[in-house]
XYZ file of C-alpha atoms in Angstrom:
658
model
C 151.108 116.372 153.953
C 150.224 117.478 157.418
C 148.667 116.360 160.666
C 146.197 113.568 159.954
C 142.614 114.569 160.706
C 141.059 112.394 163.397
C 137.542 111.173 163.963
C 136.217 110.225 167.374
C 134.110 107.083 167.276
C 131.495 105.708 169.670
C 130.717 102.032 169.199
C 128.068 99.789 170.773
C 128.350 96.049 170.052
C 127.123 92.777 171.494
C 129.485 91.612 174.205
C 129.602 88.178 172.583
C 131.433 89.808 169.644
C 133.964 91.607 171.820
C 136.841 89.116 171.674
C 136.615 88.476 167.940
C 136.167 92.183 167.223
C 139.315 93.077 169.143
C 141.274 90.533 167.130
C 140.061 92.070 163.867
C 140.731 95.597 165.117
C 144.303 94.607 165.915
C 144.645 93.521 162.297
C 143.106 96.875 161.355
C 145.794 98.580 163.518
C 144.892 102.267 162.966
C 142.771 102.759 166.060
C 143.339 104.155 169.543
C 140.931 103.406 172.382
C 140.043 105.880 175.107
C 138.380 105.419 178.480
C 134.641 105.291 177.822
C 133.850 106.853 181.191
C 135.988 109.883 180.325
C 133.917 110.556 177.201
C 130.442 109.062 177.611
C 127.973 110.254 180.244
C 126.386 107.077 181.605
C 124.461 108.652 184.464
C 124.118 107.100 187.913
C 121.280 104.717 187.034
C 122.853 103.598 183.757
C 126.301 103.300 185.277
C 125.056 100.796 187.846
C 124.235 98.366 185.026
C 127.701 98.622 183.453
C 131.018 97.303 184.656
C 134.573 96.974 183.428
C 135.565 93.712 181.692
C 137.674 91.503 183.985
C 141.100 91.401 182.338
C 143.656 91.435 185.174
C 143.927 87.654 185.285
C 144.485 87.483 181.520
C 147.101 90.239 181.618
C 148.938 88.453 184.423
C 148.881 85.216 182.421
C 150.236 86.953 179.334
C 152.958 88.626 181.405
C 154.049 85.242 182.738
C 154.352 83.821 179.229
C 156.205 86.921 177.984
C 158.667 86.653 180.877
C 159.153 82.947 180.164
C 159.910 83.747 176.529
C 162.399 86.436 177.552
C 164.130 83.965 179.878
C 164.407 81.318 177.159
C 165.585 83.815 174.513
C 168.241 85.321 176.776
C 169.479 81.895 177.888
C 169.795 80.510 174.353
C 171.366 83.721 173.039
C 173.937 83.603 175.828
C 175.329 80.212 174.816
C 174.666 80.023 171.076
C 176.693 81.755 168.328
C 175.168 85.035 167.208
C 175.189 86.571 163.751
C 176.545 90.086 164.084
C 178.387 92.734 162.107
C 177.697 93.162 158.404
C 176.090 89.725 158.067
C 173.741 90.558 160.932
C 172.722 93.810 159.197
C 172.156 92.020 155.915
C 169.985 89.325 157.500
C 168.184 91.665 159.893
C 165.022 90.640 161.686
C 162.586 88.187 160.065
C 159.594 89.741 158.308
C 156.025 88.683 159.077
C 152.538 89.898 158.498
C 150.332 89.968 161.570
C 148.422 86.916 160.329
C 151.629 84.941 159.692
C 152.993 85.788 163.120
C 149.771 84.726 164.824
C 149.476 81.493 162.822
C 153.075 80.389 163.453
C 152.915 81.312 167.148
C 149.805 79.167 167.643
C 151.576 76.207 166.009
C 154.385 76.331 168.578
C 154.220 73.769 171.404
C 155.371 76.435 173.817
C 154.903 74.610 177.125
C 157.001 71.638 176.035
C 159.769 73.764 174.538
C 159.891 76.087 177.541
C 159.925 73.183 180.023
C 162.963 71.706 178.260
C 164.865 75.011 178.211
C 163.856 75.869 181.778
C 165.027 72.425 182.966
C 168.412 72.947 181.341
C 168.651 76.437 182.796
C 167.786 75.255 186.293
C 170.272 72.395 186.096
C 172.950 74.767 184.828
C 172.295 77.158 187.720
C 172.491 74.261 190.191
C 175.770 73.012 188.705
C 177.288 76.510 188.755
C 176.133 76.968 192.344
C 177.744 73.671 193.409
C 180.984 74.564 191.619
C 181.038 77.903 193.405
C 180.362 76.277 196.800
C 183.112 73.686 196.270
C 185.604 76.342 195.263
C 184.754 78.405 198.324
C 185.229 75.305 200.492
C 188.607 74.617 198.872
C 189.717 78.167 199.631
C 188.677 77.605 203.246
C 190.598 74.319 203.472
C 193.773 75.349 201.635
C 195.384 77.076 204.680
C 194.934 73.875 206.745
C 195.722 71.409 203.939
C 198.704 69.990 205.880
C 196.608 69.129 208.960
C 197.020 65.370 209.709
C 193.722 64.899 211.552
C 190.171 65.132 210.209
C 187.533 67.463 211.593
C 185.308 64.497 212.477
C 188.074 62.902 214.553
C 188.645 66.172 216.388
C 184.988 66.305 217.379
C 185.042 62.766 218.877
C 187.479 63.534 221.729
C 185.839 63.090 225.163
C 188.148 64.909 227.582
C 189.597 67.443 225.167
C 188.250 69.997 222.765
C 190.080 70.496 219.476
C 189.342 72.739 216.504
C 190.879 74.864 213.744
C 190.273 78.576 213.259
C 191.585 81.784 211.737
C 192.687 85.087 213.288
C 193.163 88.387 211.472
C 196.791 89.428 211.010
C 196.044 92.776 212.639
C 195.498 91.176 216.071
C 197.397 87.868 215.697
C 200.227 89.026 218.026
C 197.748 89.896 220.745
C 196.051 86.508 220.285
C 199.360 84.597 220.511
C 200.247 86.502 223.670
C 196.919 85.471 225.235
C 197.384 81.832 224.178
C 200.860 81.646 225.735
C 199.322 82.245 229.153
C 197.277 79.043 228.944
C 198.664 75.975 230.804
C 196.538 73.089 229.485
C 196.130 74.180 225.872
C 198.285 73.182 222.931
C 198.192 75.312 219.812
C 200.110 75.560 216.571
C 199.986 77.920 213.598
C 199.392 75.733 210.534
C 198.948 78.183 207.673
C 198.308 81.731 206.418
C 195.810 82.771 203.747
C 195.863 86.403 202.682
C 195.776 88.328 205.986
C 194.344 85.482 208.093
C 196.468 83.170 210.282
C 195.136 79.654 210.954
C 195.734 77.704 214.180
C 195.202 74.128 215.340
C 194.100 74.191 218.995
C 193.555 71.325 221.494
C 192.633 72.087 225.091
C 191.641 70.433 228.328
C 188.013 71.088 229.189
C 189.190 72.435 232.581
C 190.692 75.442 230.836
C 187.746 76.115 228.567
C 186.756 79.445 230.160
C 190.276 80.915 229.898
C 190.538 79.685 226.328
C 187.248 81.314 225.387
C 188.615 84.635 226.648
C 191.683 84.246 224.442
C 189.482 83.335 221.490
C 187.385 86.434 222.149
C 190.498 88.627 222.129
C 191.640 87.106 218.825
C 188.104 87.065 217.370
C 188.891 83.549 216.119
C 186.689 82.221 213.318
C 186.291 78.444 213.733
C 186.289 76.197 210.662
C 183.545 73.579 210.818
C 183.421 71.018 208.020
C 181.553 67.724 208.370
C 183.950 65.203 206.806
C 185.916 62.125 207.829
C 188.692 62.989 205.372
C 191.852 64.885 206.065
C 191.742 68.475 204.734
C 194.208 67.632 201.955
C 192.176 64.594 200.920
C 188.966 66.617 201.077
C 190.479 69.205 198.738
C 191.325 66.455 196.247
C 187.786 65.102 196.506
C 186.277 68.553 195.929
C 188.500 69.178 192.915
C 187.364 65.869 191.466
C 183.739 66.876 191.963
C 184.427 70.222 190.301
C 185.901 68.448 187.274
C 182.755 66.322 186.943
C 180.521 69.362 187.410
C 182.470 71.384 184.821
C 182.103 68.540 182.341
C 178.360 68.405 182.979
C 178.215 72.185 182.650
C 179.770 71.982 179.187
C 177.240 69.303 178.226
C 174.327 71.467 179.414
C 175.659 74.536 177.588
C 176.006 72.438 174.435
C 172.385 71.297 174.820
C 171.222 74.889 175.326
C 173.185 76.052 172.267
C 171.497 73.244 170.343
C 168.172 74.963 171.012
C 169.128 77.825 168.695
C 166.730 76.541 166.052
C 163.902 77.086 168.546
C 164.778 80.754 169.102
C 162.381 81.892 166.392
C 159.527 79.998 168.081
C 160.178 81.765 171.387
C 160.470 85.142 169.651
C 157.199 84.647 167.783
C 155.487 83.576 170.994
C 156.901 86.653 172.735
C 155.496 88.972 170.055
C 152.178 87.135 169.888
C 151.533 87.347 173.630
C 152.713 90.932 173.645
C 149.879 91.742 171.250
C 147.440 89.676 173.295
C 148.414 91.764 176.305
C 147.786 95.002 174.382
C 144.418 93.571 173.343
C 143.514 92.747 176.949
C 144.700 96.072 178.344
C 142.505 97.893 175.818
C 139.456 96.319 177.441
C 140.144 98.303 180.612
C 138.797 101.322 178.702
C 135.486 99.579 177.852
C 132.220 99.324 179.745
C 129.897 96.320 179.442
C 126.744 94.677 180.639
C 125.910 91.008 180.291
C 124.841 91.616 176.694
C 126.424 94.775 175.239
C 129.813 96.491 175.239
C 130.613 100.185 174.730
C 133.870 101.302 173.076
C 135.178 104.721 172.125
C 138.387 106.203 170.767
C 140.045 107.770 167.742
C 140.522 106.720 164.146
C 142.222 108.588 161.265
C 139.615 110.197 159.025
C 140.986 108.433 155.930
C 140.384 105.026 157.578
C 136.836 105.549 158.859
C 135.222 103.510 156.091
C 137.658 100.631 156.572
C 136.985 100.695 160.327
C 133.232 100.418 159.797
C 133.740 97.563 157.326
C 135.886 95.763 159.903
C 133.191 96.146 162.578
C 130.477 95.062 160.125
C 132.499 91.987 159.152
C 132.415 90.743 162.753
C 129.127 92.091 164.096
C 127.020 91.956 160.904
C 124.123 94.298 161.667
C 124.384 94.035 165.447
C 126.258 97.270 166.158
C 125.805 101.016 166.374
C 128.661 103.351 165.503
C 128.836 107.123 165.488
C 131.687 109.290 164.215
C 132.197 112.907 165.144
C 134.710 115.594 164.327
C 137.382 116.401 166.868
C 137.704 119.849 168.408
C 140.849 121.335 166.875
C 141.837 122.844 170.228
C 141.492 119.589 172.163
C 144.843 118.739 173.755
C 143.929 115.042 174.092
C 143.589 114.384 170.377
C 146.340 111.950 169.311
C 148.755 113.116 166.626
C 149.612 111.153 163.498
C 151.782 112.687 160.778
C 151.450 111.849 157.100
C 154.105 113.044 154.662
C 155.681 112.025 151.370
C 158.728 109.746 151.232
C 161.186 112.645 151.287
C 159.676 114.443 154.271
C 158.769 111.260 156.190
C 162.402 110.509 157.066
C 162.589 113.833 158.947
C 159.633 113.040 161.223
C 161.996 111.642 163.865
C 163.547 115.114 164.126
C 160.113 116.554 164.879
C 159.183 113.883 167.422
C 162.557 114.273 169.173
C 161.605 117.894 169.911
C 157.828 117.491 170.352
C 154.935 116.460 168.169
C 152.660 119.334 167.128
C 149.390 119.925 168.875
C 146.252 119.219 166.851
C 145.629 122.932 166.171
C 149.184 123.551 164.960
C 150.808 122.848 161.608
C 153.155 119.949 160.985
C 156.562 121.658 160.808
C 158.270 118.651 159.170
C 157.735 119.615 155.487
C 158.622 123.218 156.354
C 162.073 122.536 157.773
C 163.045 119.293 155.969
C 164.704 120.924 152.897
C 166.235 123.641 155.108
C 167.694 121.044 157.485
C 169.253 119.168 154.561
C 170.628 122.465 153.226
C 172.181 123.416 156.581
C 173.603 119.943 157.184
C 175.297 119.946 153.798
C 176.751 123.405 154.306
C 178.295 122.424 157.656
C 179.688 119.062 156.496
C 180.569 120.257 153.007
C 182.848 117.816 151.201
C 182.074 116.050 147.953
C 184.065 112.950 148.915
C 182.442 112.652 152.330
C 178.973 113.025 150.832
C 179.742 110.411 148.187
C 180.971 107.928 150.824
C 177.804 108.361 152.906
C 175.616 108.105 149.803
C 177.265 104.845 148.697
C 177.146 103.266 152.175
C 173.512 104.207 152.804
C 172.428 103.082 149.331
C 174.138 99.719 149.802
C 172.510 99.362 153.239
C 169.055 100.031 151.770
C 169.624 97.625 148.882
C 171.383 94.765 150.652
C 170.278 94.878 154.303
C 166.998 93.754 155.832
C 166.553 96.819 158.039
C 163.834 97.406 160.614
C 161.398 100.233 159.715
C 162.986 102.656 162.202
C 166.516 101.843 161.071
C 165.489 102.086 157.430
C 164.049 105.533 158.054
C 167.304 106.667 159.693
C 169.415 105.309 156.825
C 167.187 107.104 154.300
C 167.630 110.272 156.352
C 171.408 110.153 155.996
C 171.131 109.137 152.354
C 169.198 112.304 151.572
C 171.419 114.689 153.494
C 174.549 113.077 152.012
C 173.453 114.516 148.663
C 173.434 117.992 150.216
C 176.912 117.327 151.656
C 178.225 116.364 148.200
C 176.593 119.379 146.527
C 178.080 121.846 148.998
C 181.429 120.092 148.750
C 181.272 120.637 144.972
C 180.421 124.331 145.498
C 183.386 124.678 147.882
C 185.662 122.613 145.615
C 186.480 120.235 148.477
C 187.208 116.579 147.606
C 188.358 114.784 150.766
C 189.859 118.105 151.829
C 191.757 118.577 148.562
C 190.994 120.751 145.552
C 191.172 119.564 141.951
C 193.119 121.971 139.698
C 190.930 123.502 137.025
C 187.704 122.288 138.678
C 185.024 124.997 139.007
C 184.040 126.158 142.489
C 181.678 128.811 143.765
C 183.647 129.654 146.917
C 187.272 129.254 147.927
C 187.377 128.430 151.648
C 190.900 129.808 152.005
C 190.143 133.300 150.653
C 186.376 133.863 150.525
C 185.350 133.061 154.068
C 183.761 136.502 154.485
C 181.531 135.848 151.475
C 180.506 132.526 153.027
C 179.800 134.281 156.328
C 177.597 136.842 154.572
C 175.789 134.045 152.745
C 175.237 132.261 156.079
C 173.713 135.369 157.647
C 171.486 135.950 154.616
C 170.268 132.353 154.737
C 169.641 132.784 158.446
C 167.586 135.910 157.828
C 165.467 134.126 155.229
C 164.997 131.231 157.676
C 163.829 133.564 160.453
C 161.487 135.449 158.140
C 160.060 132.125 156.976
C 159.384 131.135 160.596
C 157.494 134.395 161.124
C 155.540 133.747 157.912
C 154.405 130.378 159.264
C 153.226 132.102 162.439
C 151.342 134.654 160.328
C 149.622 131.828 158.437
C 148.518 130.182 161.700
C 147.101 133.456 163.043
C 145.284 134.219 159.791
C 143.939 130.642 159.714
C 142.529 131.191 163.197
C 141.187 134.631 162.160
C 143.405 136.441 164.660
C 144.182 139.305 162.302
C 145.076 141.888 164.951
C 147.527 139.499 166.599
C 149.050 138.788 163.202
C 149.733 142.482 162.650
C 151.276 143.145 166.053
C 153.057 139.800 166.529
C 154.369 139.251 163.000
C 154.108 142.316 160.787
C 155.594 144.474 163.566
C 158.710 142.268 163.607
C 158.964 142.323 159.814
C 158.831 146.119 159.870
C 161.285 146.489 162.765
C 163.875 143.984 161.549
C 163.695 145.170 157.932
C 164.170 148.765 159.053
C 167.189 147.834 161.204
C 168.795 145.747 158.425
C 168.391 148.461 155.763
C 169.617 151.123 158.204
C 172.796 149.173 159.027
C 173.477 148.400 155.355
C 173.048 152.043 154.342
C 175.297 153.211 157.202
C 177.951 150.715 156.073
C 177.758 152.045 152.508
C 176.671 148.684 151.108
C 173.434 150.167 149.742
C 172.362 153.723 148.874
C 172.947 156.152 151.818
C 169.690 157.857 150.824
C 167.817 154.915 152.350
C 169.187 155.722 155.805
C 166.435 158.170 156.791
C 163.457 156.161 155.439
C 164.753 152.979 157.063
C 165.077 154.814 160.388
C 161.411 155.850 160.218
C 160.441 152.266 159.311
C 162.408 150.968 162.312
C 160.733 153.476 164.641
C 157.302 152.527 163.277
C 158.076 148.881 163.930
C 159.220 149.596 167.493
C 155.989 151.515 168.163
C 154.010 148.548 166.834
C 155.977 146.218 169.126
C 155.187 148.412 172.136
C 151.501 148.490 171.247
C 151.447 144.746 170.611
C 153.171 143.983 173.921
C 150.768 146.268 175.787
C 147.722 144.659 174.143
C 148.929 141.189 175.091
C 149.291 141.996 178.791
C 146.854 142.678 181.617
C 146.742 145.323 184.337
C 146.809 149.085 184.465
C 148.287 151.397 181.831
C 151.730 151.454 183.481
C 152.011 147.657 183.541
C 150.900 147.465 179.926
C 153.478 150.081 178.924
C 156.254 148.171 180.710
C 155.168 144.973 178.952
C 155.248 146.772 175.605
C 158.745 148.146 176.203
C 159.940 144.731 177.298
C 158.590 143.332 174.025
C 161.052 145.580 172.192
C 163.851 143.896 174.131
C 163.181 140.878 171.906
C 165.285 142.611 169.256
C 168.399 141.408 171.117
C 167.135 137.842 170.758
C 166.880 138.271 166.993
C 170.413 139.659 166.880
C 171.588 136.497 168.650
C 169.603 134.403 166.176
C 171.306 136.067 163.215
C 174.734 135.486 164.757
C 173.876 131.812 165.361
C 173.817 131.199 161.626
C 177.528 131.978 161.423
C 178.027 128.342 162.457
C 177.062 127.416 158.890
C 180.371 128.901 157.803
C 182.414 127.951 160.873
C 181.678 124.209 160.888
C 182.102 123.888 157.142
C 185.494 125.567 157.277
C 186.572 123.579 160.354
C 185.871 120.241 158.667
C 187.577 121.413 155.483
C 190.738 122.556 157.257
C 190.963 119.325 159.290
C 190.680 117.306 156.068
C 193.340 119.515 154.456
C 195.634 118.950 157.462
C 195.180 115.179 157.219
C 196.214 115.284 153.567
C 199.239 117.427 154.395
C 200.432 115.066 157.175
C 199.958 112.037 154.919
C 201.922 113.817 152.191
C 204.830 114.393 154.569
C 205.395 110.639 155.091
C 204.448 109.529 151.588
C 207.213 108.324 149.292
C 209.997 107.852 151.855
C 209.892 104.100 152.516
C 207.428 101.231 152.396
C 206.586 102.061 156.010
C 205.915 105.620 154.881
C 203.463 104.467 152.210
C 201.641 102.261 154.706
C 201.588 105.036 157.323
C 200.277 107.566 154.791
C 197.473 105.246 153.695
C 196.563 104.544 157.331
C 196.535 108.271 158.142
C 194.322 109.036 155.145
C 191.784 106.292 155.860
C 191.629 106.517 159.647
C 191.680 110.287 160.087
C 189.383 111.034 157.151
C 186.914 108.528 158.616
C 187.268 110.228 161.996
C 186.801 113.686 160.451
C 183.774 112.400 158.536
C 182.250 111.253 161.822
C 182.993 114.576 163.554
C 181.691 116.613 160.621
C 178.436 114.654 160.448
C 177.959 114.750 164.221
C 178.544 118.502 164.359
C 176.319 119.156 161.343
C 173.559 116.955 162.757
C 173.539 118.606 166.180
C 173.913 122.225 165.014
C 171.277 121.812 162.301
C 168.932 120.603 165.031
C 169.836 123.667 167.073
C 169.036 126.065 164.203
C 165.691 124.334 163.628
C 164.679 123.886 167.275
C 165.726 127.278 168.620
C 165.835 129.789 165.783
C 163.030 128.360 163.603
C 160.613 126.621 165.989
C 160.965 129.498 168.439
C 159.045 131.772 166.057
C 155.831 129.777 165.743
C 155.992 126.258 167.181
C 155.026 125.086 170.661
C 154.448 121.333 170.313
C 153.197 119.103 173.084
C 151.034 116.730 171.051
C 150.539 113.113 172.109
C 151.503 110.454 169.578
C 148.775 108.246 168.137
C 148.992 104.798 169.736
C 148.485 102.104 167.127
C 146.581 99.059 168.366
C 149.714 96.935 168.147
C 152.585 96.037 170.428
C 155.931 97.495 169.343
C 157.896 94.501 168.137
C 161.355 93.612 169.407
C 162.397 90.459 167.580
C 160.583 90.655 164.223
C 159.546 93.161 161.561
C 155.760 93.144 161.549
C 153.701 94.354 158.563
C 156.513 96.444 157.096
C 154.257 97.776 154.327
C 152.813 100.211 156.879
C 156.237 101.845 157.324
C 157.939 101.475 153.938
């Protein structure tokens, strides 16, 4: 249960086998390709004979098909009823093996199905566009609906110019004043829409220049509509067209919704071409001649034999493969974690922070039980833990969950047990206590004992983190660093703790003097260790050593941080107790009181359950990331990239994840 050991492979095959080999390797899955030129030394003469496979055209083609699938899926989903809520969780995504997905996708007559959906989508867009245009035209005509002359008739006058236009209300007075000065122009205000005033204007061509000046002052916006109908009649005609268009729109939407049965075909095609794209992109890392192809990359050590069998199945004897061990300090080595079922659900916590580097240890099995312990202590309530346990168990039994969702549900199922156990130890059952029921701590009177327990657990957690660091240094044969970076802190912190306890009278006062000498010895070791780890003259090294001692304040802060184990547990308990007390105040008065009490109990306990779990989740992460990881863990590893596309619409080969 650790970081999976990797093997680097170098593979030479006939180029005629390349396409079929890639297909089989995608079925194989556990392989990551790397750029051949970044690993192999071809030399100038050799390099001239090799070239990259041409894949850009294929990738572009696959992208087009993927985009077409996305368009069809989104369009059908928009207008067809969707299964959601509990039923959606129960049904989940359909499950396929890679072979089943590929077989079904190839059976789909994609071009025909897409053409039909695309035609409906285009027609729907055209109808919606025409409806929008007609409605905009109606809005433009409504202010002049009472006009008793058509726009076409106005344009046919020979000796007069006539038109309709709108003027903003902010300058309409100035416009009217300018129009009143005209002698051969007739005008009339015929309507107002929002802040725009509309005018009918007819003028003699002899006064056209003066009129244009008035129009400039009013910034008049002329209405130009090519129609022989009166504005009112045109509005009626447009509304009739809209009715027909809306009816056709409903018919198109009904036809699109009727394509719901074809959704699965589009989703399978989407996933299939997504994997084809991954297959094509991988070829950008290869080098080839007209006859041979060179590949290189990484494979988990436990799958090396299966990889060679896969290559042999396709290429028979026409291949050369070489495996080599990976340098443990290589930062480019991909990281794959392998843990048991209990620890595996915590891997998302590790990856959220950072995957370990190849030369580090996998911290997941180290913190997993501690995280569950801390979470339970901060959300401690037997009833809350039981509710989460029941809900998560039902979800795992009844729902077809995706691998990632299933892992998250298992995560909460495990830590719900810790919540119930700590709730039992605190005697908290939905914030209430059961008379006569045994409890280890009473939250109302023994909070100091819980605080002391929290600090003790924190100290053990910190010491454990230092122990992991010691193991890593010993593993790497850095014995001197282990003494001055780990043992020195053990000595210093132990001396300080014993000194404080003896001064407080908690342990024998006689230990005060020995613990003081131990503390001083530890501080000297810290100064020496800090000086050894720095560069420069003696003064700079001494300053670095003294600064190293300043790290004691950081440890004090770390110890105090564990007080949150008590604080959050008590906060959730007191909120639950308050909910019960408020519900009890309205219980038994009237029927309304009974209903109100039940509502208060259900709603506010559910809300407190959410807050307690959220707080416990976040603060447990904080204690792991800062206090624990800070002692030994750096991270920065790059995740192993499986030779598969991450699926969106189906569960693919779930046996790899379950």
